[in-house]
Amino acid sequence: AGAGPELDYLKKLSLDLNLTPQVEFLGFKSGSVLDDLISQAKAIVIPSIWPENMPFSLLESMARGKVVLASKVGGLGELIKDKINGFIFLPNSPRDLKSSLDLLNQANLLAIGQKARETVAPLELQKHLNKLTGIYRELI
């Protein structure tokens, strides 16, 4: 799901690698359609190469108890503990990503998803907002 400047390249790559039976390009999705896709997914892959801090897609997925496979860059590798509450792979390493994907068939996805949910449970938006507001009030 998604769209972007690499879409045509990825479609061609999928065709060249004979992956069209396994890969479906859905285009941009949002709202309840995206929610349904995430809910039905076995796992969520976040293959970032840029050192993101804590992307909302990661937090949303973990809060839903989904297993996340994320590249070890920025905050992704700090929040996910490999094979405990998700899986970590080296950025720009298709081989390492494949190894993590292969582990999905052997792992207890329910237990890992539960650990993911527990990891982000304390990160409630209202608590964070209250904490920031308190800091601003102290500064004023």
mmCIF file of C-alpha atoms in Angstrom:
data_model
loop_
_atom_site.group_PDB
_atom_site.id
_atom_site.type_symbol
_atom_site.label_atom_id
_atom_site.label_comp_id
_atom_site.label_asym_id
_atom_site.label_seq_id
_atom_site.Cartn_x
_atom_site.Cartn_y
_atom_site.Cartn_z
ATOM 1 C CA ALA A 1 0.000 0.000 0.000
ATOM 2 C CA GLY A 2 1.347 3.393 -0.878
ATOM 3 C CA ALA A 3 2.606 5.424 -3.769
ATOM 4 C CA GLY A 4 5.708 7.365 -4.540
ATOM 5 C CA PRO A 5 8.498 8.024 -6.992
ATOM 6 C CA GLU A 6 9.755 4.409 -6.827
ATOM 7 C CA LEU A 7 6.412 2.794 -7.704
ATOM 8 C CA ASP A 8 7.135 2.211 -11.408
ATOM 9 C CA TYR A 9 10.574 0.839 -10.598
ATOM 10 C CA LEU A 10 9.130 -1.540 -7.979
ATOM 11 C CA LYS A 11 6.436 -2.779 -10.357
ATOM 12 C CA LYS A 12 9.059 -3.502 -12.999
ATOM 13 C CA LEU A 13 11.301 -5.187 -10.438
ATOM 14 C CA SER A 14 8.402 -7.354 -9.274
ATOM 15 C CA LEU A 15 7.787 -8.394 -12.878
ATOM 16 C CA ASP A 16 11.495 -8.996 -13.617
ATOM 17 C CA LEU A 17 11.851 -11.177 -10.503
ATOM 18 C CA ASN A 18 8.664 -13.088 -11.332
ATOM 19 C CA LEU A 19 7.057 -11.971 -8.069
ATOM 20 C CA THR A 20 3.757 -10.800 -9.511
ATOM 21 C CA PRO A 21 1.843 -13.757 -7.997
ATOM 22 C CA GLN A 22 3.050 -12.738 -4.513
ATOM 23 C CA VAL A 23 3.106 -8.935 -4.797
ATOM 24 C CA GLU A 24 0.106 -6.682 -5.175
ATOM 25 C CA PHE A 25 0.436 -2.913 -5.539
ATOM 26 C CA LEU A 26 -2.603 -1.330 -3.907
ATOM 27 C CA GLY A 27 -1.799 2.361 -4.307
ATOM 28 C CA PHE A 28 -2.369 5.021 -1.657
ATOM 29 C CA LYS A 29 -4.709 3.942 1.141
ATOM 30 C CA SER A 30 -5.962 5.792 4.210
ATOM 31 C CA GLY A 31 -8.646 5.711 6.865
ATOM 32 C CA SER A 32 -10.609 2.535 7.464
ATOM 33 C CA VAL A 33 -9.251 0.877 4.313
ATOM 34 C CA LEU A 34 -5.703 1.265 5.606
ATOM 35 C CA ASP A 35 -6.814 0.163 9.090
ATOM 36 C CA ASP A 36 -8.254 -3.031 7.607
ATOM 37 C CA LEU A 37 -5.065 -3.740 5.660
ATOM 38 C CA ILE A 38 -2.936 -3.344 8.781
ATOM 39 C CA SER A 39 -5.291 -5.510 10.835
ATOM 40 C CA GLN A 40 -5.138 -8.309 8.252
ATOM 41 C CA ALA A 41 -1.356 -8.182 7.826
ATOM 42 C CA LYS A 42 0.826 -10.920 9.257
ATOM 43 C CA ALA A 43 3.521 -8.323 9.915
ATOM 44 C CA ILE A 44 4.424 -4.740 9.102
ATOM 45 C CA VAL A 45 7.749 -3.979 7.407
ATOM 46 C CA ILE A 46 9.374 -0.575 7.913
ATOM 47 C CA PRO A 47 12.475 -0.625 5.694
ATOM 48 C CA SER A 48 13.682 2.897 6.470
ATOM 49 C CA ILE A 49 17.125 3.978 5.389
ATOM 50 C CA TRP A 50 16.775 7.416 6.975
ATOM 51 C CA PRO A 51 17.287 7.638 10.774
ATOM 52 C CA GLU A 52 13.707 8.280 11.783
ATOM 53 C CA ASN A 53 13.040 9.067 15.428
ATOM 54 C CA MET A 54 9.776 7.279 16.193
ATOM 55 C CA PRO A 55 7.465 7.097 13.167
ATOM 56 C CA PHE A 56 3.736 7.001 13.798
ATOM 57 C CA SER A 57 3.422 3.922 11.554
ATOM 58 C CA LEU A 58 5.662 2.034 13.994
ATOM 59 C CA LEU A 59 3.714 3.151 17.059
ATOM 60 C CA GLU A 60 0.331 2.414 15.451
ATOM 61 C CA SER A 61 1.396 -1.046 14.358
ATOM 62 C CA MET A 62 2.850 -1.974 17.729
ATOM 63 C CA ALA A 63 -0.198 -0.588 19.566
ATOM 64 C CA ARG A 64 -2.337 -2.956 17.485
ATOM 65 C CA GLY A 65 -0.152 -5.884 18.508
ATOM 66 C CA LYS A 66 1.277 -6.314 15.030
ATOM 67 C CA VAL A 67 4.736 -7.767 14.577
ATOM 68 C CA VAL A 68 7.018 -5.128 13.055
ATOM 69 C CA LEU A 69 10.143 -5.793 11.034
ATOM 70 C CA ALA A 70 12.192 -2.601 10.966
ATOM 71 C CA SER A 71 15.602 -1.604 9.756
ATOM 72 C CA LYS A 72 18.085 -0.757 12.479
ATOM 73 C CA VAL A 73 18.279 2.985 11.994
ATOM 74 C CA GLY A 74 17.375 5.854 14.286
ATOM 75 C CA GLY A 75 14.716 5.206 16.899
ATOM 76 C CA LEU A 76 13.426 2.080 15.173
ATOM 77 C CA GLY A 77 16.279 -0.017 16.519
ATOM 78 C CA GLU A 78 15.860 1.492 19.966
ATOM 79 C CA LEU A 79 12.168 0.712 20.393
ATOM 80 C CA ILE A 80 12.198 -2.770 18.888
ATOM 81 C CA LYS A 81 14.062 -5.493 20.746
ATOM 82 C CA ASP A 82 14.959 -8.117 18.145
ATOM 83 C CA LYS A 83 12.891 -11.304 18.367
ATOM 84 C CA ILE A 84 11.193 -10.051 21.555
ATOM 85 C CA ASN A 85 8.733 -7.354 20.456
ATOM 86 C CA GLY A 86 9.567 -7.306 16.746
ATOM 87 C CA PHE A 87 12.416 -7.980 14.355
ATOM 88 C CA ILE A 88 15.355 -5.812 13.355
ATOM 89 C CA PHE A 89 17.294 -6.075 10.103
ATOM 90 C CA LEU A 90 20.207 -4.137 8.660
ATOM 91 C CA PRO A 91 19.211 -1.233 6.404
ATOM 92 C CA ASN A 92 19.870 -1.700 2.697
ATOM 93 C CA SER A 93 20.293 -5.440 3.213
ATOM 94 C CA PRO A 94 17.728 -7.524 1.328
ATOM 95 C CA ARG A 95 19.439 -10.663 2.631
ATOM 96 C CA ASP A 96 19.025 -9.582 6.273
ATOM 97 C CA LEU A 97 15.397 -8.583 5.643
ATOM 98 C CA LYS A 98 14.751 -12.003 4.096
ATOM 99 C CA SER A 99 16.257 -13.680 7.162
ATOM 100 C CA SER A 100 13.871 -11.726 9.385
ATOM 101 C CA LEU A 101 10.921 -12.576 7.137
ATOM 102 C CA ASP A 102 11.875 -16.258 7.299
ATOM 103 C CA LEU A 103 11.731 -16.093 11.109
ATOM 104 C CA LEU A 104 8.054 -15.103 10.964
ATOM 105 C CA ASN A 105 7.069 -18.678 10.145
ATOM 106 C CA GLN A 106 8.826 -20.034 13.229
ATOM 107 C CA ALA A 107 8.043 -17.265 15.728
ATOM 108 C CA ASN A 108 5.169 -16.993 18.175
ATOM 109 C CA LEU A 109 3.607 -13.950 16.512
ATOM 110 C CA LEU A 110 0.910 -13.556 19.176
ATOM 111 C CA ALA A 111 3.498 -13.363 21.966
ATOM 112 C CA ILE A 112 5.700 -10.954 20.015
ATOM 113 C CA GLY A 113 2.671 -8.827 19.139
ATOM 114 C CA GLN A 114 1.643 -8.724 22.801
ATOM 115 C CA LYS A 115 5.153 -7.581 23.791
ATOM 116 C CA ALA A 116 4.943 -4.914 21.074
ATOM 117 C CA ARG A 117 1.634 -3.686 22.508
ATOM 118 C CA GLU A 118 3.099 -3.601 26.032
ATOM 119 C CA THR A 119 6.127 -1.645 24.785
ATOM 120 C CA VAL A 120 4.069 1.245 23.448
ATOM 121 C CA ALA A 121 1.228 1.174 26.005
ATOM 122 C CA PRO A 122 2.919 3.794 28.250
ATOM 123 C CA LEU A 123 3.348 6.117 25.260
ATOM 124 C CA GLU A 124 -0.143 7.602 25.412
ATOM 125 C CA LEU A 125 -0.594 10.826 23.471
ATOM 126 C CA GLN A 126 -2.384 12.632 26.306
ATOM 127 C CA LYS A 127 0.363 11.753 28.816
ATOM 128 C CA HIS A 128 2.988 13.031 26.397
ATOM 129 C CA LEU A 129 1.025 16.238 25.787
ATOM 130 C CA ASN A 130 0.586 16.802 29.532
ATOM 131 C CA LYS A 131 4.299 16.302 30.114
ATOM 132 C CA LEU A 132 5.249 18.756 27.351
ATOM 133 C CA THR A 133 2.716 21.306 28.588
ATOM 134 C CA GLY A 134 4.183 20.996 32.099
ATOM 135 C CA ILE A 135 7.685 21.651 30.762
ATOM 136 C CA TYR A 136 6.480 24.740 28.875
ATOM 137 C CA ARG A 137 4.694 26.059 31.979
ATOM 138 C CA GLU A 138 7.881 25.660 34.021
ATOM 139 C CA LEU A 139 9.834 27.574 31.409
ATOM 140 C CA ILE A 140 7.310 30.410 31.296
#
